[in-house]
XYZ file of C-alpha atoms in Angstrom:
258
model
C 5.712 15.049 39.323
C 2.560 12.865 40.316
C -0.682 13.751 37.796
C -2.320 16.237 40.515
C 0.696 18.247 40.396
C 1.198 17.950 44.309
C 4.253 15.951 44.797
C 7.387 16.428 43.074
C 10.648 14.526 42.975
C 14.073 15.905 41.583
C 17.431 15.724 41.422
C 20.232 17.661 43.603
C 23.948 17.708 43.238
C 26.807 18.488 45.604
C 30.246 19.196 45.579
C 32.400 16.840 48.016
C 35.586 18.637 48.896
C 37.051 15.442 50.715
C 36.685 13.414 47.394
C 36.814 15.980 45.368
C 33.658 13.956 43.388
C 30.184 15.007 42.784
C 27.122 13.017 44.437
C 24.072 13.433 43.153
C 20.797 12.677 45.619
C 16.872 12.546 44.970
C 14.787 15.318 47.118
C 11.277 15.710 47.388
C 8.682 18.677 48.250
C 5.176 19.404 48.524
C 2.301 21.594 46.778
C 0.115 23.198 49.046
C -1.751 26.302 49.485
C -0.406 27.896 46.498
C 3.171 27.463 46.650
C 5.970 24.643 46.884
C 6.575 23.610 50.582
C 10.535 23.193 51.804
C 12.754 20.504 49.595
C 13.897 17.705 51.922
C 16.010 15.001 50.906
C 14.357 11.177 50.293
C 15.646 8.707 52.853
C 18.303 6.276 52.972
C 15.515 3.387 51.559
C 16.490 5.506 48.360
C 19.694 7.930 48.422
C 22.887 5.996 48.597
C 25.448 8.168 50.754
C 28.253 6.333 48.495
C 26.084 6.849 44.875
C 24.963 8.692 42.425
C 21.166 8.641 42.526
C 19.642 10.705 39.909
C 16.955 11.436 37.040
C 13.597 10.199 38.716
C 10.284 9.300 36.978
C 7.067 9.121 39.196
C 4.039 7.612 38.226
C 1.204 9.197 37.985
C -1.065 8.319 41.189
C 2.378 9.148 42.899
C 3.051 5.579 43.957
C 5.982 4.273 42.167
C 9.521 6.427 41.943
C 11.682 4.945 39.475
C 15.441 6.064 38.979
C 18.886 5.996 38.079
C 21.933 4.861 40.487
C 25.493 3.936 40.250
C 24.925 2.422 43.793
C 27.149 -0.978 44.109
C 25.169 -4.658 43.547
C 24.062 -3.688 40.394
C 24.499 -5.172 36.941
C 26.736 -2.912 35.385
C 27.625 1.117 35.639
C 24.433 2.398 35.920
C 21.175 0.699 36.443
C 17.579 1.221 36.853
C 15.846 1.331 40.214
C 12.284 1.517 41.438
C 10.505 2.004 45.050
C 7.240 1.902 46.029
C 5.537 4.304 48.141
C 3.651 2.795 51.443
C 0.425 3.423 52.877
C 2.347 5.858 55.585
C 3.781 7.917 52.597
C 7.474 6.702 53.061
C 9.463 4.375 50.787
C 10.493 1.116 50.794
C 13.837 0.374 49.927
C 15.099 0.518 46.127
C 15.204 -2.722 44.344
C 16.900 -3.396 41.295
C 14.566 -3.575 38.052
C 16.814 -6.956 36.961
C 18.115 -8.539 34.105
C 15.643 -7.989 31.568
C 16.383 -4.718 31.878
C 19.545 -3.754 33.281
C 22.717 -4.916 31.555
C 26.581 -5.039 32.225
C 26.538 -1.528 30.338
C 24.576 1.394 31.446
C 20.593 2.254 31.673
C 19.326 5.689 32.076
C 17.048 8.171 31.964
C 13.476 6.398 32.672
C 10.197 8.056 32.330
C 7.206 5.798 32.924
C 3.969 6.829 31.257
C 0.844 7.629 32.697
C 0.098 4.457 32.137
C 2.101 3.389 35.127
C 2.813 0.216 32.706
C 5.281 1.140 29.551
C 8.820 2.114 30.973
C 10.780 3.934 27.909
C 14.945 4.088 28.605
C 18.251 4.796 27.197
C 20.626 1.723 27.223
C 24.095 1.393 25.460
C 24.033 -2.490 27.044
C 21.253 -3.604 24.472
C 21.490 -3.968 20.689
C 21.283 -1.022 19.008
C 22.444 1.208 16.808
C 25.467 3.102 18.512
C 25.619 5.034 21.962
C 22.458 5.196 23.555
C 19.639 4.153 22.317
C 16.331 4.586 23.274
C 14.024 1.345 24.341
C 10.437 0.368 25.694
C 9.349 -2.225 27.918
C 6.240 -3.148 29.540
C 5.710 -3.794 33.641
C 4.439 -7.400 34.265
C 2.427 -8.400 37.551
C 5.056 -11.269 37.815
C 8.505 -12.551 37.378
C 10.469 -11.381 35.251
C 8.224 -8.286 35.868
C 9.397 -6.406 32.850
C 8.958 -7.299 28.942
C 12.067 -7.776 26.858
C 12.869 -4.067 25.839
C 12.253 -3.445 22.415
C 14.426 -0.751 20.336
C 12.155 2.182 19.054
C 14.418 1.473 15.608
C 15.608 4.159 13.119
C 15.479 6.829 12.629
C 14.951 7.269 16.005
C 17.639 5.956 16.983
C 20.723 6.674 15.589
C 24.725 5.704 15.177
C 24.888 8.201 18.094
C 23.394 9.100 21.293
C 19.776 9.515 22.335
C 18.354 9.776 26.046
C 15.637 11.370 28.274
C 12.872 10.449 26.203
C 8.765 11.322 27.456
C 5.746 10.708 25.857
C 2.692 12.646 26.216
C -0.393 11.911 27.958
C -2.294 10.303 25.035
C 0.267 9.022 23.906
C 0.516 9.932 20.020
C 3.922 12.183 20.730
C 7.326 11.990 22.152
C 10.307 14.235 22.895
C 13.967 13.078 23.539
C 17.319 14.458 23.105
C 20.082 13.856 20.530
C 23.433 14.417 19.776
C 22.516 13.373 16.317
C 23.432 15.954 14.231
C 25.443 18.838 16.427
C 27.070 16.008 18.284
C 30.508 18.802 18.357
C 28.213 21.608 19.544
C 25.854 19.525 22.231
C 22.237 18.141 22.318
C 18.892 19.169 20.844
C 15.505 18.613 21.724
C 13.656 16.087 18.858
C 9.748 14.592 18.551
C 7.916 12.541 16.421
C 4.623 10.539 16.499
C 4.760 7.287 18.086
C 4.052 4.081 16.303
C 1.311 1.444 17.171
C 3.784 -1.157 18.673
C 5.313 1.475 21.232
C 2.580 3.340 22.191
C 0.942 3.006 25.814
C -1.948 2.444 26.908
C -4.747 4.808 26.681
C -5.433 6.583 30.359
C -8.316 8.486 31.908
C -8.239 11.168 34.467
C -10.174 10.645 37.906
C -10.630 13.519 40.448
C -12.725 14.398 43.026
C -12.860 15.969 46.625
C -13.826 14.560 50.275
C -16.565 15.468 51.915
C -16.181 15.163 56.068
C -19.489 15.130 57.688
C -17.185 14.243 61.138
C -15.821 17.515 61.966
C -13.927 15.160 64.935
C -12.306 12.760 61.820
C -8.769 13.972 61.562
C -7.464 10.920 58.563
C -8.556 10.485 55.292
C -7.892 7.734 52.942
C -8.910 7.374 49.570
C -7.945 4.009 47.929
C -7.987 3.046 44.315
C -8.851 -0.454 43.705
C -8.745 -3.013 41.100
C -12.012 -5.251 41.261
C -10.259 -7.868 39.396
C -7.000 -8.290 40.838
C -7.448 -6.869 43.808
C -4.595 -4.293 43.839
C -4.607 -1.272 45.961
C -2.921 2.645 45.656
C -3.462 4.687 48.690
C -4.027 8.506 46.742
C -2.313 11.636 47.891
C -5.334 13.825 49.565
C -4.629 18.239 49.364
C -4.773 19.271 53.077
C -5.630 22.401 51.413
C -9.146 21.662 49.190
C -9.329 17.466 50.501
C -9.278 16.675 46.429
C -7.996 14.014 45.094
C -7.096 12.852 42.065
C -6.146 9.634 39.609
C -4.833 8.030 36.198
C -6.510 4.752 35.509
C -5.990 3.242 32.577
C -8.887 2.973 30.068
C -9.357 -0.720 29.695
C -9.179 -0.772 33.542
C -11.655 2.068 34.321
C -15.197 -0.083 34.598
C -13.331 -2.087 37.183
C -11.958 0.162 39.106
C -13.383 1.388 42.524
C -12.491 4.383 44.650
C-alpha cells in the first residue's frame, strides 16, 4: 500500500480447470471517498497469463511495485521483479532485478522500506544457513543497481525457513515468519530490533493539499524533485480532498522540492 494509504496492490489466485494449476495475478484498487473503489487486475506490462505473479511490495510515494514471478527468462524458479509507474499512472513492463540478486534458486517475498532504497528478501540461492533465509540489499542509481545482499545472520536466520520479512517505519523493528521451532505444526510470526548495518535509512513524512484558484483547471500534478540529481516522482493527488502526500528520506529532505 503506498504511504497515503490510497493505492493498494495485492495478490489474487485462481483455479484453472483446463490445467488443473493455480495462477496467481497482481490486482490493484483505489481509496476514495471513504471506501475502496472496484479491484481490477494490473496489465499485461506486469501479470504473466502463463505465471505466477505474486507477493507485491510498493514503495512508498507509490512509484515502484516490486514482486515475485515464476514467469520464464528468469534466473532460476522464482525471481524478483520490479516496474515503475509512469507519469500517466500505468506501468512499464517488469524487468528482472538481475544477478546480484536473483540466483539459479528461488527469491521471494520482497518488502522495500520506506526508504524506497533497502530491499529485504528471502533467498535459498545465497549462502545461508538452511531454507530460506532472509537478506538485505541496497538500490544503486547505476549498474549493477543493487548491493551484494547481505545475510541478516543468526539467530535470525536459522537451519530452517524464514520469509516475508517488514520493517517498520523508523526502522528500529522487524517482523518475519518462521518455521523455526513448530516447523511440524506451521509458521509463526517473530520480531526483533534491527542492527546498525541493516537498518534503512531514516525517512520523513511530507503532505499537503492543492489549492486551485482556476476553477476551469481540470489536471493536477504535483512532482517531487531531487535538486541534486535531478530525479522526478509524479505523486498520487485524492480526487476527493486534492492532498497529497510523500516519504523523503532524511538526508535528502533540504534538497528536495515539491
Amino acid at each position: 500500500i503506498s504511504a497515503d494509504n490510497r493505492y493498494m496492490v495485492f495478490t489474487v489466485c485462481t483455479f484453472d480447470e483446463a490445467t488443473a494449476k493455480q495462477n496467481c495475478d497482481l490486482y490493484f484498487t483505489t481509496y476514495q471517498y471513504g471506501s475502496w473503489g472496484p479491484i481490477s487486475p494490473l496489465t499485461a506490462t506486469i501479470n504473466n497469463p502463463n505465471s505466477w505473479e505474486s507477493q507485491p511490495s510498493l514503495s512508498p510515494n507509490g512509484d515502484v511495485l516490486y514482486f515475485t514471478s515464476d514467469r520464464p527468462g528468469g534466473f532460476g524458479g522464482l525471481d524478483l521483479y520490479q516496474s515503475t509507474r509512469l507519469p500517466d499512472g500505468s506501468w512499464a513492463p517488469a524487468k528482472n532485478l538481475g544477478p546480484v540478486v536473483n540466483t539459479k534458486n528461488n527469491e521471494k517475498s520482497p518488502f522495500i522500506h520506506m526508504d524506497s532504497e533497502s530491499l529485504y528478501f528471502a533467498s535459498d540461492g545465497h549462502v545461508g544457513l538452511g531454507g530460506y533465509d532472509l537478506f538485505k540489499t541496497n538500490a544503486l542509481s547505476q549498474e549493477p543497481y543493487w548491493t551484494k545482499p547481505v545475510n541478516l545472520g543468526y539467530p535470525i536466520n536459522s537451519e530452517e525457513d524464514e520469509i516475508g520479512l517488514s520493517v517498520t517505519l523508523d526502522g528500529k523493528q522487524a517482523y518475519f515468519a518462521s518455521n523455526k521451532i513448530n516447523a511440524a505444526q506451521g509458521w509463526d510470526i517473530y520480531f526483533f530490533d534491527l542492527h546498525e548495518a541493516i537498518k534503512p535509512k531514516e525517512v520523513v513524512f511530507v503532505k499537503g493539499k492543492v489549492q486551485v484558484f482556476d476553477a476551469s483547471s481540470t489536471a493536477t500534478d504535483v512532482v517531487l524533485r531531487d535538486a541534486n540529481s535531478g530525479s522526478e516522482v509524479h505523486l498520487q493527488v485524492s480526487e476527493e480532498d486534492q492532498s497529497f502526500s510523500a516519504i523523503v528520506q532524511t538526508e535528502k529532505a533540504s534538497t528536495t522540492v515539491i
